[in-house]
């Protein structure tokens, strides 16, 4: 790790002021990703501002049945096991519990998880010369390299990295809102706008500004999200990143036709991938395998595979079908 | 007289130290004025270093020394026998020139006051290279130009073997298969990474704390390379946090740590990062194995051809001996086994748990499954029809072989008869495809020279010593049992000590030979001690007599394999392994049940033996389904040099049902108690059993490991 | 060629800059003294203690300060005992335990949160001590493997690991045990499947998982009766 100064803040405003003064500084939350990346030499902040003691560790209902507000410093394990989350947003609880390990979930925070960086090999090891995300303009080592874990949707010629979070896939399906505080005050970022596609600026993962602090994630009230599910496909039974994952929720009308659907995919793109095309295909249809398969086909129609990851296209379709079938069975 | 402990499920005598955190591993010895070393490594895989700029590193806080080629004191060559004849380990002396042969090659050591300072400073070293495109792949034409056909494996086993006329027999065979199996580079990945703490106690005396399963060999290496008498080198290693084939042989970090310590005149500790375990600690070489097998209409093998291509690094000749078991596991008149070695710009390979046998028996046992399927004969029945009643390669009898009983008992316990022979015919309630697969396990039963001392102290305890190792196999426990039983004392009266080069000779811990080698030495030393004591007292002394002893009574014994006996018979351990797998629509495979029956001679401690076999089986499941080290084709760097992307089995991957059973008959031709090794046999055969079960479940024959979802979807 | 030289390696090589030894003036002085002297190396306070056999060395006092570099003063409460430390802020909790406080029971296996060998309890919750900085833990109650036993009496989980042979090489064991102690507290040991899943953050390369499962179930029975 490069040398840095360490300071601790207990107030969000103090945090924002502090980070503004440190253009190369970073907030330090659970540390599970940042310390890891600093040890790799990928992140080299000159200042760490420890935000672990900020009063942002609550999970509470929003007034007027508007949903649930989650503090940015809530640990993944606490969020996953919270009664409100388990009952109203099981997809989120399942997504969290499918990620990492109990130890890491005890450390990792909601805010930090939003900022988790890709597991692309070429990004993670600075001895690889080519990575546009780590070193803009150096080209992409993965496109012609080993790309088994890489993106099949929304990628660019600059970058085919994937977003590694499970939690964020569920949040994408739930249309969460990220509430941030900056020097100019607070703002809300709809989840779909929080993470970015790589385009020509793969070095930027999110639309969060350097001097902004994530304070809360709001989960809007979605009554049918109580019937939601997270499905994760991986190389081993646990403690592995997703090859492909699906977060889904379904609502049915009185004739058992699909009234509303929320689907997001993990492991397939630079950001948690909201499956709008698939959702559209489902509306008004009966909840059967044919419908689900058509939704999967629609979503993956634009997918593009590389030498080692083309299997993800079929895998994602099957995962969509299975996740929706599971929800259909719960109807 | 105490009841004998051999055969009893004793708990580990070192258990308390291990569960309290008091067992001291190599990196945990406090040394005065300890400084921390970090390796400088090559980012390229082929070429040479033009300039190594240490100026920034030099001025980083806390840095006290930087060892590079510029100021290396130079090393004398490794002992001859460790570099010639395809021996594992590198033949190039570290820092001897500017050539780079693989990514991660050591270019120097940065030493600082703290670990944090050393690792940061090492990141500031700037290296300029003249790089050439590395050769990474077995099929690369440039690799083919380096191909050789080595005669022997480490100067011992024949790698090119021909018996009868395989071509002729194949031409007339009623059934034939022709298939190529491949296995990837794999890394041992013990959870404890390498660590060396070197310190010069005097200008010509070196003390090293290192996790090595070759204490005496490391002592010899350091003596040779520093031009010192062997007894001036002391190696200490009471516990090893797993090895699996690593932590033996010569790797440059010991020399570099010692040279840095000498330069600095302070103890220097150099501990590998996890990622360095992928480029500096040896690995299992990639293999491609081409099988052509022929059988007659009754399912009797008529020809077996096994052609292996594997690789070494440009600075090693080590050859993964995949074909050795193909020479004799089955009765077959016409056999053709070949090995071809090419050079790749990958870190030097070395043995990894069951070297040769793991990938080789995987391929052989898949091939047997394929030919059995081809002939329409049940896989167990097929193996019984081709049972080898003697070693047809050496043309001599087995020392003892109860493999038939392993097949029969295993099939019975597993419920093999419930298997529908047709592939893709069985489904679970959750829709997953279910398959049953089986394979034969086999591993040689070797023995080496070893010595031990036994000392009766005035307090009535007996201290037994040998320069052997504890890598987790239970050496402390098993040797304490041998000593206790020989002396007729309770185990609590025995203190077995190991891990010090000052103790009597013991072989490298490997080849599943520890118990059969060190055991006889311990039994011998304790037998001698008992004789001495009885000569003196006429009986085992009581407390009063003990306390009046003027000095401890000491004995020493060296045991050597009986050459005549070893030449008369072929020595192997055997097993039959059966597994049930479930494969879901995503290609995710879970092993739900495993039944293994093993013929490994006498059980010394059934509790520990079961643990070790079970560990081998889990390692095998991991090999079959998860493990692969992936070098980037352009740069030669390993892309997944970490435990997040190099997947080893986690707890959730463990089959819910394990049934491990032993024949438990002493081998009459093994020394003393008739025990054969159990360290490696667990990982042989089992990867094939998993692959065969996947074929049975899905109808898909995957011939390249690991069998990940992408290969099944 | 260096390897053809007949003389044993010794401190007979000239200029200091060429030797790239610098930094710590004390080291430099010692080195100069040695070079200027007879060529006989100075042995610096080596106090050899045999590490063989089943005994371990007695810990010496914890190093109170970081030699060189900027440091931050912090206090860590470990196993009920308070330690005042000057640490380089880069020091992870794991390295502080192992290298500074000589509490080496917590193991370094991967240093990236990918194996679980470094698992300790912070305020009763299991965490990877390799991915958290020591300075972040002022005021926290830290429990390591060294703090589980009650004097000579092993924690039931420790005893169960011995009884069920829940380890081989022993290196992942302290992490497994700390993790298992937390697992019971979290009430995530309700079924075999749940134990397997919730113990998956602790890799055992020796493959002792089925025995670890048995140990956890054994300890659970003992502590609940």
Short mmCIF file of N, CA and C in Angstrom, two decimals, chain C residues 103-176:
data_model
loop_
_atom_site.label_atom_id
_atom_site.label_comp_id
_atom_site.label_asym_id
_atom_site.label_seq_id
_atom_site.Cartn_x
_atom_site.Cartn_y
_atom_site.Cartn_z
N UNK C 103 0.69 -11.91 18.40
CA UNK C 103 -0.45 -12.83 18.55
C UNK C 103 -0.60 -13.52 17.20
N UNK C 104 0.17 -14.58 17.02
CA UNK C 104 0.27 -15.18 15.69
C UNK C 104 -0.75 -16.29 15.45
N UNK C 105 -1.68 -16.44 16.38
CA UNK C 105 -2.73 -17.44 16.16
C UNK C 105 -3.59 -17.11 14.96
N UNK C 106 -3.86 -15.83 14.74
CA UNK C 106 -4.61 -15.43 13.54
C UNK C 106 -3.67 -15.54 12.35
N UNK C 107 -4.13 -16.22 11.30
CA UNK C 107 -3.22 -16.57 10.21
C UNK C 107 -3.41 -15.71 8.97
N UNK C 108 -2.32 -15.53 8.25
CA UNK C 108 -2.41 -14.88 6.94
C UNK C 108 -2.37 -15.96 5.87
N UNK C 109 -3.47 -16.09 5.13
CA UNK C 109 -3.50 -17.10 4.07
C UNK C 109 -3.53 -16.46 2.70
N UNK C 110 -4.27 -15.36 2.57
CA UNK C 110 -4.38 -14.75 1.24
C UNK C 110 -4.18 -13.25 1.30
N UNK C 111 -4.45 -12.66 2.44
CA UNK C 111 -4.31 -11.22 2.65
C UNK C 111 -5.31 -10.39 1.84
N UNK C 112 -6.34 -11.05 1.29
CA UNK C 112 -7.33 -10.34 0.48
C UNK C 112 -8.77 -10.75 0.77
N UNK C 113 -8.99 -11.33 1.94
CA UNK C 113 -10.37 -11.70 2.26
C UNK C 113 -10.92 -12.85 1.44
N UNK C 114 -10.05 -13.70 0.96
CA UNK C 114 -10.49 -14.78 0.09
C UNK C 114 -10.31 -16.17 0.69
N UNK C 115 -9.87 -16.25 1.96
CA UNK C 115 -9.67 -17.58 2.54
C UNK C 115 -10.20 -17.72 3.96
N UNK C 116 -10.26 -16.65 4.72
CA UNK C 116 -10.83 -16.72 6.06
C UNK C 116 -9.87 -17.12 7.17
N UNK C 117 -8.61 -17.38 6.84
CA UNK C 117 -7.65 -17.82 7.88
C UNK C 117 -7.43 -16.75 8.94
N UNK C 118 -7.70 -15.50 8.58
CA UNK C 118 -7.43 -14.38 9.48
C UNK C 118 -8.65 -14.01 10.32
N UNK C 119 -9.69 -14.84 10.28
CA UNK C 119 -10.94 -14.48 10.95
C UNK C 119 -10.75 -14.24 12.46
N UNK C 120 -11.20 -13.10 12.92
CA UNK C 120 -11.24 -12.77 14.35
C UNK C 120 -12.63 -12.22 14.65
N UNK C 121 -12.91 -12.05 15.92
CA UNK C 121 -14.21 -11.49 16.30
C UNK C 121 -14.00 -10.04 16.71
N UNK C 122 -14.75 -9.14 16.08
CA UNK C 122 -14.74 -7.74 16.48
C UNK C 122 -16.11 -7.41 17.04
N UNK C 123 -16.16 -7.05 18.30
CA UNK C 123 -17.43 -6.85 19.01
C UNK C 123 -18.34 -8.05 18.81
N UNK C 124 -17.75 -9.21 18.83
CA UNK C 124 -18.50 -10.45 18.75
C UNK C 124 -18.84 -10.91 17.35
N UNK C 125 -18.52 -10.10 16.35
CA UNK C 125 -18.84 -10.49 14.96
C UNK C 125 -17.57 -10.91 14.24
N UNK C 126 -17.73 -11.95 13.40
CA UNK C 126 -16.55 -12.44 12.69
C UNK C 126 -16.21 -11.53 11.52
N UNK C 127 -14.96 -11.21 11.38
CA UNK C 127 -14.49 -10.38 10.26
C UNK C 127 -13.14 -10.92 9.76
N UNK C 128 -12.78 -10.51 8.55
CA UNK C 128 -11.46 -10.82 8.01
C UNK C 128 -10.50 -9.73 8.48
N UNK C 129 -9.59 -10.09 9.36
CA UNK C 129 -8.70 -9.06 9.91
C UNK C 129 -7.68 -8.56 8.89
N UNK C 130 -7.58 -9.22 7.74
CA UNK C 130 -6.62 -8.78 6.73
C UNK C 130 -7.14 -7.60 5.92
N UNK C 131 -8.45 -7.37 5.94
CA UNK C 131 -9.01 -6.30 5.10
C UNK C 131 -9.50 -5.11 5.92
N UNK C 132 -8.99 -5.00 7.11
CA UNK C 132 -9.38 -3.88 7.93
C UNK C 132 -8.12 -3.32 8.58
N UNK C 133 -8.08 -2.02 8.73
CA UNK C 133 -6.87 -1.41 9.27
C UNK C 133 -6.92 -1.40 10.80
N UNK C 134 -5.77 -1.55 11.40
CA UNK C 134 -5.70 -1.55 12.86
C UNK C 134 -6.27 -0.26 13.44
N UNK C 135 -5.98 0.86 12.80
CA UNK C 135 -6.41 2.16 13.33
C UNK C 135 -7.93 2.33 13.35
N UNK C 136 -8.61 1.50 12.58
CA UNK C 136 -10.07 1.60 12.54
C UNK C 136 -10.72 0.99 13.79
N UNK C 137 -9.93 0.33 14.62
CA UNK C 137 -10.53 -0.48 15.69
C UNK C 137 -10.31 0.01 17.10
N UNK C 138 -10.00 1.28 17.22
CA UNK C 138 -9.88 1.85 18.54
C UNK C 138 -11.23 1.72 19.25
N UNK C 139 -11.21 1.17 20.44
CA UNK C 139 -12.45 1.04 21.20
C UNK C 139 -13.22 -0.24 20.95
N UNK C 140 -12.83 -0.99 19.92
CA UNK C 140 -13.53 -2.24 19.64
C UNK C 140 -13.01 -3.36 20.55
N UNK C 141 -13.89 -4.33 20.80
CA UNK C 141 -13.49 -5.53 21.56
C UNK C 141 -13.06 -6.58 20.54
N UNK C 142 -11.80 -6.89 20.53
CA UNK C 142 -11.30 -7.86 19.56
C UNK C 142 -10.99 -9.18 20.27
N UNK C 143 -11.49 -10.26 19.70
CA UNK C 143 -11.18 -11.57 20.26
C UNK C 143 -10.49 -12.40 19.20
N UNK C 144 -9.34 -12.94 19.56
CA UNK C 144 -8.62 -13.81 18.64
C UNK C 144 -8.64 -15.22 19.21
N UNK C 145 -8.07 -16.14 18.47
CA UNK C 145 -8.04 -17.53 18.91
C UNK C 145 -7.38 -17.65 20.29
N UNK C 146 -6.42 -16.77 20.55
CA UNK C 146 -5.71 -16.83 21.83
C UNK C 146 -6.62 -16.47 23.00
N UNK C 147 -7.77 -15.83 22.68
CA UNK C 147 -8.64 -15.37 23.76
C UNK C 147 -9.86 -16.26 23.99
N UNK C 148 -9.91 -17.40 23.32
CA UNK C 148 -11.13 -18.22 23.44
C UNK C 148 -11.12 -19.14 24.66
N UNK C 149 -9.97 -19.72 24.94
CA UNK C 149 -9.92 -20.67 26.05
C UNK C 149 -10.01 -19.92 27.37
N UNK C 150 -10.54 -20.63 28.36
CA UNK C 150 -10.62 -20.05 29.69
C UNK C 150 -9.46 -20.64 30.49
N UNK C 151 -8.34 -19.97 30.46
CA UNK C 151 -7.14 -20.52 31.09
C UNK C 151 -6.75 -21.82 30.40
N UNK C 152 -6.64 -22.87 31.17
CA UNK C 152 -6.27 -24.18 30.62
C UNK C 152 -7.45 -24.88 29.95
N UNK C 153 -8.63 -24.38 30.29
CA UNK C 153 -9.83 -25.05 29.78
C UNK C 153 -10.18 -24.55 28.38
N UNK C 154 -10.18 -25.46 27.43
CA UNK C 154 -10.45 -25.08 26.05
C UNK C 154 -11.91 -24.64 25.90
N UNK C 155 -12.12 -23.73 24.96
CA UNK C 155 -13.48 -23.38 24.54
C UNK C 155 -14.10 -24.66 23.95
N UNK C 156 -15.40 -24.87 24.17
CA UNK C 156 -16.02 -26.10 23.65
C UNK C 156 -15.78 -26.31 22.15
N UNK C 157 -15.69 -25.22 21.41
CA UNK C 157 -15.45 -25.36 19.97
C UNK C 157 -14.03 -25.89 19.73
N UNK C 158 -13.09 -25.41 20.50
CA UNK C 158 -11.70 -25.89 20.35
C UNK C 158 -11.64 -27.38 20.68
N UNK C 159 -12.29 -27.76 21.77
CA UNK C 159 -12.28 -29.16 22.18
C UNK C 159 -12.95 -30.03 21.12
N UNK C 160 -14.02 -29.51 20.54
CA UNK C 160 -14.75 -30.29 19.52
C UNK C 160 -13.90 -30.46 18.26
N UNK C 161 -13.15 -29.44 17.91
CA UNK C 161 -12.27 -29.57 16.73
C UNK C 161 -11.23 -30.67 16.96
N UNK C 162 -10.72 -30.78 18.16
CA UNK C 162 -9.75 -31.86 18.44
C UNK C 162 -10.46 -33.20 18.37
N UNK C 163 -11.58 -33.29 19.06
CA UNK C 163 -12.29 -34.56 19.14
C UNK C 163 -12.70 -35.08 17.76
N UNK C 164 -13.18 -34.18 16.90
CA UNK C 164 -13.68 -34.61 15.59
C UNK C 164 -12.63 -34.50 14.48
N UNK C 165 -11.40 -34.24 14.85
CA UNK C 165 -10.31 -34.11 13.89
C UNK C 165 -10.66 -33.09 12.80
N UNK C 166 -11.06 -31.91 13.25
CA UNK C 166 -11.51 -30.87 12.34
C UNK C 166 -10.40 -30.08 11.66
N UNK C 167 -9.25 -30.69 11.50
CA UNK C 167 -8.13 -29.99 10.86
C UNK C 167 -7.05 -31.01 10.55
N UNK C 168 -6.14 -30.62 9.68
CA UNK C 168 -4.95 -31.44 9.44
C UNK C 168 -3.71 -30.58 9.67
N UNK C 169 -3.40 -29.72 8.70
CA UNK C 169 -2.18 -28.92 8.89
C UNK C 169 -2.36 -27.90 10.00
N UNK C 170 -3.59 -27.50 10.27
CA UNK C 170 -3.85 -26.59 11.39
C UNK C 170 -3.78 -25.12 11.06
N UNK C 171 -3.44 -24.81 9.82
CA UNK C 171 -3.19 -23.39 9.53
C UNK C 171 -4.49 -22.58 9.41
N UNK C 172 -5.53 -23.19 8.85
CA UNK C 172 -6.79 -22.45 8.73
C UNK C 172 -7.60 -22.54 10.02
N UNK C 173 -7.14 -23.40 10.94
CA UNK C 173 -7.93 -23.78 12.11
C UNK C 173 -8.35 -22.62 13.01
N UNK C 174 -7.45 -21.73 13.40
CA UNK C 174 -7.90 -20.63 14.26
C UNK C 174 -9.03 -19.82 13.61
N UNK C 175 -8.91 -19.59 12.32
CA UNK C 175 -9.97 -18.87 11.60
C UNK C 175 -11.26 -19.66 11.57
N UNK C 176 -11.14 -20.97 11.35
CA UNK C 176 -12.34 -21.83 11.32
C UNK C 176 -13.03 -21.77 12.68
#
